[in-house]
């Protein structure tokens, strides 16, 4: 595990180590670990990290919050921590206070749109909303005729069709039909659906990178334990090379995700450079989830394909996280369009901007 | 549990951005003056000595070295910026690049003072070219199988044997080479190799060109027959070159030149598709740009580690592995996408010419400077598997 270098991560890692041990969770078929874990995270103020004190949160920096998400990925934590953090962040953009409890954000896909009518009522359908079923409230980004609004909505006001993503976590369809918000305010300039998707995408990138780091760790350990042909399998060159490639994918994911997080944490707006960083992180981390996860399974052989083994907690989640807030193919198209629009001679200056 | 591989998101400091502007302005002037063409892939057999001298005069060679040797005492990050701008512009760096990246740092570390004073300032002025003499006909990946012998004689050594695949030996003024000074020891087969500074263009050395599949001449066979090397040209420890050679390779591994060698085809593809690409082209370009951006951020991060005095051997190997595999695939991916470019694209011919060259270049990218397999072995060692 990476050494924690900040207090938020230190606190989170302690809680995860105590209450979110992947093996214990994997053995617990009744999910009785969820409530105590959420409670401990809430008491430490972590779900509302990105909400300033005066809006009910703990006012951690963007950078600390991103590092926390990376740690959550290393434990493949399956409670709506990232979702509540994103919701709190979105609400804070419009100066809306965050209540206690689980939240999630709508929409969670760049293709879905929530609209706001002349009476201020919200309508629309959002698919693949992570943890909608567990959420008490939604933070909603909604489009009016020429305006963007941010709203806090009671989850009971939406119609929820539950679904599960490939990682067995809730990923639901939420329909709002002329719903009255608890609070609704205009979004500040520069915060729009793209901003939300990029922010969500970077959150997922950090989680994927964390999951890959753990997959590398358990794969190396397993290869040093498993004996075949009278040798540890780690001594076979083919296995070593597979693990070296996994290390490369894990490193690339972490580099892309932390670079994007750093870009956002230090940016004054979501300009083209930040767009490049955030979109690239989602694209590259999703590719790494596919390639790296594949290798981790290959190294583990059949045991890693069992539900008893913890590998799937990381590998399937990393695959599932690819889909949230825009898949890699979506972002690749958008990034490609951006690059083309700027023109050939502006490509290198864009890449070399930081 | 493995040590986490961290690539901290280094941001290039303001002095780098200023420098970048200067390098771009310089390159634009040279292009306008016809010194080289950015649209023609780097013709590696085109040696442009005046260009080297101009780069030297700008203070962009030996940038990180002490001033007393002609250096500028600037940072690794500043050097990084110069390297990537040169590479992206397809500038003719052949004559000075090896000396600047690799040979100079070796001399700084291991050469006696009078040799440093003599040679390093000339590297900084862009006057001299270096070659690397590691490989031999039966010793490539397995460096320690090298057989070319250095036999002790009055005041120095006599060299007999053959080096091969020596890039630029035909234009080089010097070579840094490893020769066998003792047989390998039973307990350590890496023992017995020594690093030497060799003055080229002397009696006893014959350089025979070897053609490459790109149609260029870059490789050479270098035959030594009773070639004399004076005592003070020994670099570092006698019989102990293996310790030195591994750290030397770290310099060779993670720079921007390790993923930008075929980059020009990507720029040209973007030019060819124009401002409104179809979905397939847009996705293809977007993915390639995301991959490029990620590697560059990793590479900048390694430059930051070097600047901080670390020895990021595993990290550098990872960047080289991913980077070279990427630059090798790039021309083929661009070719895929170019099939959909309109016939009327004004740069279509340029793109095709570039692709032709890049596709011929691609096979070498995962071999030069240590093969993919060797790099993955180093990474595996770093993971504690060996
Ligand atoms: C363009 C170019 C420029 C070069 N310039 C120079 C130069 O200036 N100076 C210089 O000294 N050399 C130079 N080289 C040589 C280069 O360093 C060697 O080609 C490289 O080290 C591989 O050695 P080899 O060609 O003998 O291949 P081999 O070592 O014979 O390898 C052949 C194949 O076997 C694999 N292999 C070998 N051993 C192992 C192992 N233990 N485990 C797994 N796989 C293995 C290799 O990875 C490779 O795929 C250059 C090469 C190229 C292509």
Short mmCIF file of C-alpha atoms in Angstrom, two decimals, chain A:
data_model
loop_
_atom_site.label_atom_id
_atom_site.label_comp_id
_atom_site.label_asym_id
_atom_site.label_seq_id
_atom_site.Cartn_x
_atom_site.Cartn_y
_atom_site.Cartn_z
CA UNK A 1 0.00 0.00 0.00
CA UNK A 2 1.15 3.51 -0.68
CA UNK A 3 2.22 5.40 2.36
CA UNK A 4 -0.36 7.97 3.26
CA UNK A 5 1.09 11.44 3.19
CA UNK A 6 -1.83 13.39 4.50
CA UNK A 7 -4.07 13.28 7.51
CA UNK A 8 -7.33 12.72 5.62
CA UNK A 9 -5.89 9.66 3.92
CA UNK A 10 -4.41 8.45 7.18
CA UNK A 11 -7.77 8.59 8.92
CA UNK A 12 -9.52 6.93 5.99
CA UNK A 13 -6.97 4.13 5.72
CA UNK A 14 -7.33 3.40 9.41
CA UNK A 15 -11.11 3.14 9.05
CA UNK A 16 -10.84 0.99 5.93
CA UNK A 17 -8.30 -1.28 7.57
CA UNK A 18 -10.54 -1.73 10.63
CA UNK A 19 -13.96 -1.92 8.99
CA UNK A 20 -13.51 -2.59 5.29
CA UNK A 21 -11.07 -5.45 5.08
CA UNK A 22 -11.84 -6.93 1.65
CA UNK A 23 -11.64 -10.53 2.83
CA UNK A 24 -14.00 -9.94 5.77
CA UNK A 25 -16.43 -8.08 3.54
CA UNK A 26 -16.23 -10.78 0.92
CA UNK A 27 -17.14 -13.43 3.50
CA UNK A 28 -20.05 -11.44 4.88
CA UNK A 29 -23.04 -12.39 2.78
CA UNK A 30 -25.45 -10.21 4.77
CA UNK A 31 -23.60 -6.94 4.22
CA UNK A 32 -23.57 -6.28 7.95
CA UNK A 33 -20.29 -4.39 7.50
CA UNK A 34 -21.93 -1.55 5.61
CA UNK A 35 -23.64 0.37 8.41
CA UNK A 36 -20.67 0.51 10.81
CA UNK A 37 -18.33 1.50 7.99
CA UNK A 38 -20.59 4.30 6.80
CA UNK A 39 -21.05 5.50 10.35
CA UNK A 40 -17.31 5.63 10.99
CA UNK A 41 -16.69 7.45 7.71
CA UNK A 42 -19.45 9.94 8.51
CA UNK A 43 -18.21 10.56 12.04
CA UNK A 44 -14.82 11.36 10.56
CA UNK A 45 -16.51 13.80 8.18
CA UNK A 46 -15.15 12.05 5.11
CA UNK A 47 -18.27 11.84 2.88
CA UNK A 48 -18.56 15.62 3.04
CA UNK A 49 -14.85 16.29 2.56
CA UNK A 50 -15.44 18.67 -0.31
CA UNK A 51 -18.10 20.68 1.46
CA UNK A 52 -16.92 23.83 3.27
CA UNK A 53 -17.52 24.10 7.03
CA UNK A 54 -20.22 26.72 6.66
CA UNK A 55 -22.20 24.44 4.35
CA UNK A 56 -22.11 21.51 6.74
CA UNK A 57 -18.99 19.73 5.57
CA UNK A 58 -15.44 19.21 6.75
CA UNK A 59 -13.82 21.54 4.24
CA UNK A 60 -10.93 19.38 3.09
CA UNK A 61 -9.05 20.52 0.01
CA UNK A 62 -9.83 19.12 -3.43
CA UNK A 63 -6.40 17.48 -3.39
CA UNK A 64 -7.03 15.71 -0.09
CA UNK A 65 -10.41 14.51 -1.28
CA UNK A 66 -8.88 13.07 -4.44
CA UNK A 67 -6.23 11.26 -2.37
CA UNK A 68 -9.01 9.86 -0.20
CA UNK A 69 -10.75 8.47 -3.29
CA UNK A 70 -7.55 6.79 -4.37
CA UNK A 71 -7.32 5.14 -0.94
CA UNK A 72 -10.96 4.06 -1.21
CA UNK A 73 -10.06 2.43 -4.53
CA UNK A 74 -7.20 0.53 -2.91
CA UNK A 75 -9.77 -1.06 -0.59
CA UNK A 76 -12.43 -1.34 -3.32
CA UNK A 77 -14.82 0.21 -0.82
CA UNK A 78 -18.45 -0.26 -1.83
CA UNK A 79 -20.33 2.42 0.04
CA UNK A 80 -21.42 5.69 -1.59
CA UNK A 81 -18.37 7.62 -0.45
CA UNK A 82 -17.28 8.95 -3.83
CA UNK A 83 -20.89 9.65 -4.76
CA UNK A 84 -21.64 11.60 -1.59
CA UNK A 85 -18.39 13.54 -1.98
CA UNK A 86 -19.29 14.46 -5.57
CA UNK A 87 -22.81 15.42 -4.55
CA UNK A 88 -21.50 17.63 -1.75
CA UNK A 89 -19.01 19.22 -4.12
CA UNK A 90 -21.72 19.94 -6.69
CA UNK A 91 -24.07 21.45 -4.13
CA UNK A 92 -21.28 23.59 -2.70
CA UNK A 93 -20.66 25.05 -6.18
CA UNK A 94 -24.09 26.70 -5.85
CA UNK A 95 -23.63 27.46 -2.17
CA UNK A 96 -26.19 24.84 -1.13
CA UNK A 97 -25.60 23.22 2.26
CA UNK A 98 -25.22 19.44 2.38
CA UNK A 99 -27.37 17.39 4.73
CA UNK A 100 -26.10 14.31 6.55
CA UNK A 101 -26.47 10.92 4.94
CA UNK A 102 -25.82 9.12 1.70
CA UNK A 103 -26.13 11.10 -1.52
CA UNK A 104 -25.47 10.61 -5.18
CA UNK A 105 -25.40 12.82 -8.27
CA UNK A 106 -27.65 13.06 -11.32
CA UNK A 107 -27.02 12.70 -14.15
CA UNK A 108 -24.17 10.21 -14.11
CA UNK A 109 -23.85 9.90 -17.84
CA UNK A 110 -23.02 12.69 -20.30
CA UNK A 111 -25.86 11.56 -22.56
CA UNK A 112 -28.61 12.01 -19.98
CA UNK A 113 -30.17 15.35 -19.23
CA UNK A 114 -32.32 16.61 -16.40
CA UNK A 115 -34.35 19.68 -17.34
CA UNK A 116 -35.98 22.41 -15.33
CA UNK A 117 -39.23 23.99 -16.43
CA UNK A 118 -40.63 27.50 -15.97
CA UNK A 119 -42.13 26.51 -12.61
CA UNK A 120 -38.77 25.31 -11.38
CA UNK A 121 -39.77 21.63 -11.51
CA UNK A 122 -37.23 18.97 -12.46
CA UNK A 123 -37.79 16.25 -15.05
CA UNK A 124 -35.70 13.71 -16.86
CA UNK A 125 -34.16 10.30 -16.73
CA UNK A 126 -30.68 9.44 -15.51
CA UNK A 127 -29.31 5.97 -16.13
CA UNK A 128 -26.47 4.19 -14.38
CA UNK A 129 -26.70 6.36 -11.28
CA UNK A 130 -24.36 4.78 -8.73
CA UNK A 131 -25.95 4.00 -5.36
CA UNK A 132 -29.21 5.83 -6.15
CA UNK A 133 -31.01 3.15 -4.19
CA UNK A 134 -28.93 3.80 -1.08
CA UNK A 135 -29.07 7.57 -1.35
CA UNK A 136 -31.27 9.73 0.84
CA UNK A 137 -30.78 12.75 -1.40
CA UNK A 138 -29.68 13.60 -4.89
CA UNK A 139 -27.53 16.47 -6.04
CA UNK A 140 -28.92 17.32 -9.46
CA UNK A 141 -27.49 19.31 -12.31
CA UNK A 142 -30.37 20.58 -14.42
CA UNK A 143 -30.67 22.53 -17.65
CA UNK A 144 -33.19 25.30 -18.15
CA UNK A 145 -33.77 27.13 -21.42
CA UNK A 146 -30.49 29.06 -21.23
CA UNK A 147 -29.38 28.33 -17.73
CA UNK A 148 -27.84 25.63 -15.60
CA UNK A 149 -29.09 24.99 -12.07
CA UNK A 150 -27.98 22.87 -9.18
CA UNK A 151 -30.58 21.33 -6.90
CA UNK A 152 -30.86 19.26 -3.76
CA UNK A 153 -33.65 16.71 -4.16
CA UNK A 154 -35.15 14.16 -1.80
CA UNK A 155 -34.48 10.70 -3.17
CA UNK A 156 -38.06 9.67 -2.35
CA UNK A 157 -39.25 12.08 -5.06
CA UNK A 158 -37.64 10.08 -7.85
CA UNK A 159 -38.74 6.80 -9.40
CA UNK A 160 -35.91 4.31 -9.07
CA UNK A 161 -35.48 1.17 -11.15
CA UNK A 162 -32.70 -0.73 -9.54
CA UNK A 163 -29.91 -2.32 -11.43
CA UNK A 164 -26.48 -3.71 -10.74
CA UNK A 165 -23.27 -2.90 -12.59
CA UNK A 166 -20.71 -5.60 -13.47
CA UNK A 167 -19.15 -5.13 -10.04
CA UNK A 168 -22.44 -6.03 -8.30
CA UNK A 169 -22.91 -2.50 -6.99
CA UNK A 170 -26.10 -0.55 -7.39
CA UNK A 171 -26.31 1.36 -10.61
CA UNK A 172 -29.87 2.53 -10.98
CA UNK A 173 -32.13 4.41 -13.35
CA UNK A 174 -33.69 7.46 -11.76
CA UNK A 175 -36.68 9.23 -13.29
CA UNK A 176 -37.77 12.64 -12.12
CA UNK A 177 -41.22 13.76 -13.19
CA UNK A 178 -41.93 17.41 -12.33
CA UNK A 179 -40.17 17.11 -9.02
CA UNK A 180 -39.90 19.97 -6.58
CA UNK A 181 -36.37 20.44 -5.23
CA UNK A 182 -35.59 21.06 -1.55
CA UNK A 183 -33.25 23.82 -2.67
CA UNK A 184 -32.38 25.03 -6.13
CA UNK A 185 -29.90 27.67 -7.23
CA UNK A 186 -28.21 28.85 -10.39
CA UNK A 187 -24.92 27.13 -11.15
CA UNK A 188 -21.95 29.48 -11.21
CA UNK A 189 -20.40 30.32 -14.56
CA UNK A 190 -18.21 27.51 -15.84
CA UNK A 191 -19.97 24.73 -13.96
CA UNK A 192 -22.01 22.66 -16.35
CA UNK A 193 -22.71 19.07 -17.24
CA UNK A 194 -19.26 18.63 -18.78
CA UNK A 195 -17.64 19.88 -15.58
CA UNK A 196 -19.62 17.39 -13.54
CA UNK A 197 -18.73 14.53 -15.88
CA UNK A 198 -15.04 15.40 -15.83
CA UNK A 199 -15.04 15.68 -12.06
CA UNK A 200 -16.87 12.35 -11.72
CA UNK A 201 -14.55 10.80 -14.28
CA UNK A 202 -11.46 11.83 -12.32
CA UNK A 203 -12.99 10.46 -9.11
CA UNK A 204 -13.52 7.13 -10.87
CA UNK A 205 -10.01 7.26 -12.35
CA UNK A 206 -8.50 7.55 -8.89
CA UNK A 207 -10.60 4.64 -7.67
CA UNK A 208 -9.56 2.51 -10.64
CA UNK A 209 -5.91 3.38 -10.05
CA UNK A 210 -6.26 2.37 -6.41
CA UNK A 211 -7.91 -0.92 -7.32
CA UNK A 212 -5.10 -1.66 -9.79
CA UNK A 213 -2.48 -0.96 -7.15
CA UNK A 214 -4.12 -3.55 -4.92
CA UNK A 215 -4.48 -6.01 -7.80
CA UNK A 216 -0.75 -5.67 -8.43
CA UNK A 217 -0.04 -6.24 -4.75
CA UNK A 218 -2.15 -9.36 -4.38
CA UNK A 219 -0.97 -10.74 -7.72
CA UNK A 220 2.70 -10.39 -6.81
CA UNK A 221 2.02 -11.97 -3.43
CA UNK A 222 0.09 -14.84 -4.96
CA UNK A 223 2.82 -15.52 -7.53
CA UNK A 224 5.33 -15.77 -4.70
CA UNK A 225 3.17 -18.32 -2.89
CA UNK A 226 1.74 -20.51 -5.60
CA UNK A 227 3.96 -23.43 -6.59
CA UNK A 228 3.69 -25.19 -9.94
CA UNK A 229 6.19 -27.46 -11.68
CA UNK A 230 8.06 -27.47 -8.35
CA UNK A 231 8.75 -23.72 -8.54
CA UNK A 232 7.03 -20.61 -7.35
CA UNK A 233 5.21 -19.33 -10.41
CA UNK A 234 6.93 -15.96 -9.83
CA UNK A 235 10.10 -17.62 -11.12
CA UNK A 236 8.66 -18.21 -14.58
CA UNK A 237 9.70 -15.52 -16.98
CA UNK A 238 6.30 -15.45 -18.67
CA UNK A 239 4.65 -14.75 -15.32
CA UNK A 240 7.25 -12.11 -14.46
CA UNK A 241 6.61 -10.34 -17.73
CA UNK A 242 2.87 -10.41 -17.18
CA UNK A 243 3.36 -8.87 -13.76
CA UNK A 244 5.73 -6.27 -15.19
CA UNK A 245 2.99 -5.27 -17.63
CA UNK A 246 0.46 -5.14 -14.79
CA UNK A 247 2.87 -2.86 -12.91
CA UNK A 248 3.03 -0.67 -16.01
CA UNK A 249 -0.74 -0.44 -16.30
CA UNK A 250 -1.09 0.27 -12.60
CA UNK A 251 1.60 2.96 -12.78
CA UNK A 252 0.03 4.53 -15.88
CA UNK A 253 -3.39 4.63 -14.23
CA UNK A 254 -2.04 6.20 -11.08
CA UNK A 255 0.03 8.73 -13.02
CA UNK A 256 -2.90 9.73 -15.24
CA UNK A 257 -5.36 9.98 -12.35
CA UNK A 258 -3.11 11.87 -9.94
CA UNK A 259 -2.02 14.23 -12.69
CA UNK A 260 -5.64 15.04 -13.52
CA UNK A 261 -6.48 15.48 -9.85
CA UNK A 262 -3.55 17.81 -9.44
CA UNK A 263 -4.64 19.77 -12.52
CA UNK A 264 -8.18 20.23 -11.18
CA UNK A 265 -7.03 21.04 -7.67
CA UNK A 266 -4.84 23.85 -9.01
CA UNK A 267 -7.03 25.14 -11.82
CA UNK A 268 -9.13 28.26 -11.81
CA UNK A 269 -11.38 26.92 -14.56
CA UNK A 270 -12.03 23.77 -16.56
CA UNK A 271 -10.06 24.99 -19.58
CA UNK A 272 -8.66 22.85 -22.42
CA UNK A 273 -5.63 21.76 -20.41
CA UNK A 274 -7.80 20.50 -17.57
CA UNK A 275 -10.11 18.86 -20.09
CA UNK A 276 -7.13 17.03 -21.61
CA UNK A 277 -6.01 15.88 -18.16
CA UNK A 278 -9.41 14.72 -16.96
CA UNK A 279 -10.56 13.08 -20.18
CA UNK A 280 -7.16 11.37 -20.61
CA UNK A 281 -7.31 10.02 -17.08
CA UNK A 282 -10.68 8.40 -17.67
CA UNK A 283 -9.60 6.96 -21.01
CA UNK A 284 -6.24 5.65 -19.83
CA UNK A 285 -7.51 4.32 -16.49
CA UNK A 286 -10.33 2.45 -18.22
CA UNK A 287 -7.82 0.90 -20.61
CA UNK A 288 -5.63 -0.03 -17.65
CA UNK A 289 -8.60 -1.61 -15.87
CA UNK A 290 -9.16 -3.84 -18.86
CA UNK A 291 -5.54 -4.80 -19.50
CA UNK A 292 -4.36 -4.85 -15.89
CA UNK A 293 -7.41 -6.64 -14.54
CA UNK A 294 -7.01 -9.26 -17.22
CA UNK A 295 -3.44 -9.93 -16.18
CA UNK A 296 -4.32 -10.10 -12.48
CA UNK A 297 -6.86 -12.81 -13.25
CA UNK A 298 -4.44 -14.68 -15.49
CA UNK A 299 -1.83 -14.79 -12.72
CA UNK A 300 -4.37 -16.06 -10.19
CA UNK A 301 -5.65 -18.91 -12.34
CA UNK A 302 -8.95 -20.47 -11.34
CA UNK A 303 -8.85 -19.38 -7.69
CA UNK A 304 -9.21 -15.74 -8.74
CA UNK A 305 -12.37 -16.65 -10.64
CA UNK A 306 -14.12 -17.79 -7.47
CA UNK A 307 -16.51 -15.65 -5.52
CA UNK A 308 -14.61 -16.59 -2.34
CA UNK A 309 -11.45 -14.88 -3.51
CA UNK A 310 -11.17 -11.10 -3.15
CA UNK A 311 -9.72 -10.42 -6.60
CA UNK A 312 -13.12 -9.83 -8.18
CA UNK A 313 -13.86 -7.10 -5.65
CA UNK A 314 -11.15 -5.07 -7.36
CA UNK A 315 -11.23 -6.34 -10.92
CA UNK A 316 -14.98 -6.17 -11.54
CA UNK A 317 -15.36 -2.82 -9.80
CA UNK A 318 -12.53 -1.34 -11.82
CA UNK A 319 -14.32 -2.55 -14.95
CA UNK A 320 -17.65 -1.19 -13.73
CA UNK A 321 -16.19 2.22 -12.88
CA UNK A 322 -15.23 2.61 -16.53
CA UNK A 323 -18.89 3.20 -17.36
CA UNK A 324 -19.67 5.99 -14.91
CA UNK A 325 -19.58 9.65 -15.99
CA UNK A 326 -18.77 8.75 -19.58
CA UNK A 327 -16.97 5.67 -20.85
CA UNK A 328 -13.51 5.80 -22.34
CA UNK A 329 -14.88 5.62 -25.88
CA UNK A 330 -17.16 8.58 -25.20
CA UNK A 331 -14.30 10.68 -23.84
CA UNK A 332 -12.00 9.57 -26.64
CA UNK A 333 -14.47 10.90 -29.22
CA UNK A 334 -14.84 14.17 -27.33
CA UNK A 335 -11.12 14.60 -26.81
CA UNK A 336 -10.47 13.75 -30.45
CA UNK A 337 -12.96 16.43 -31.51
CA UNK A 338 -11.29 18.96 -29.24
CA UNK A 339 -7.87 18.16 -30.67
CA UNK A 340 -9.18 18.35 -34.25
CA UNK A 341 -10.94 21.64 -33.59
CA UNK A 342 -7.76 23.19 -32.22
CA UNK A 343 -5.80 21.95 -35.23
CA UNK A 344 -2.64 19.96 -35.84
CA UNK A 345 -0.19 22.66 -34.87
CA UNK A 346 -1.88 23.13 -31.50
CA UNK A 347 -1.67 19.47 -30.50
CA UNK A 348 1.82 19.50 -29.11
CA UNK A 349 1.41 22.83 -27.29
CA UNK A 350 -1.69 21.35 -25.63
CA UNK A 351 0.09 18.15 -24.57
CA UNK A 352 3.13 20.07 -23.38
CA UNK A 353 1.15 22.66 -21.46
CA UNK A 354 2.15 21.38 -18.02
#
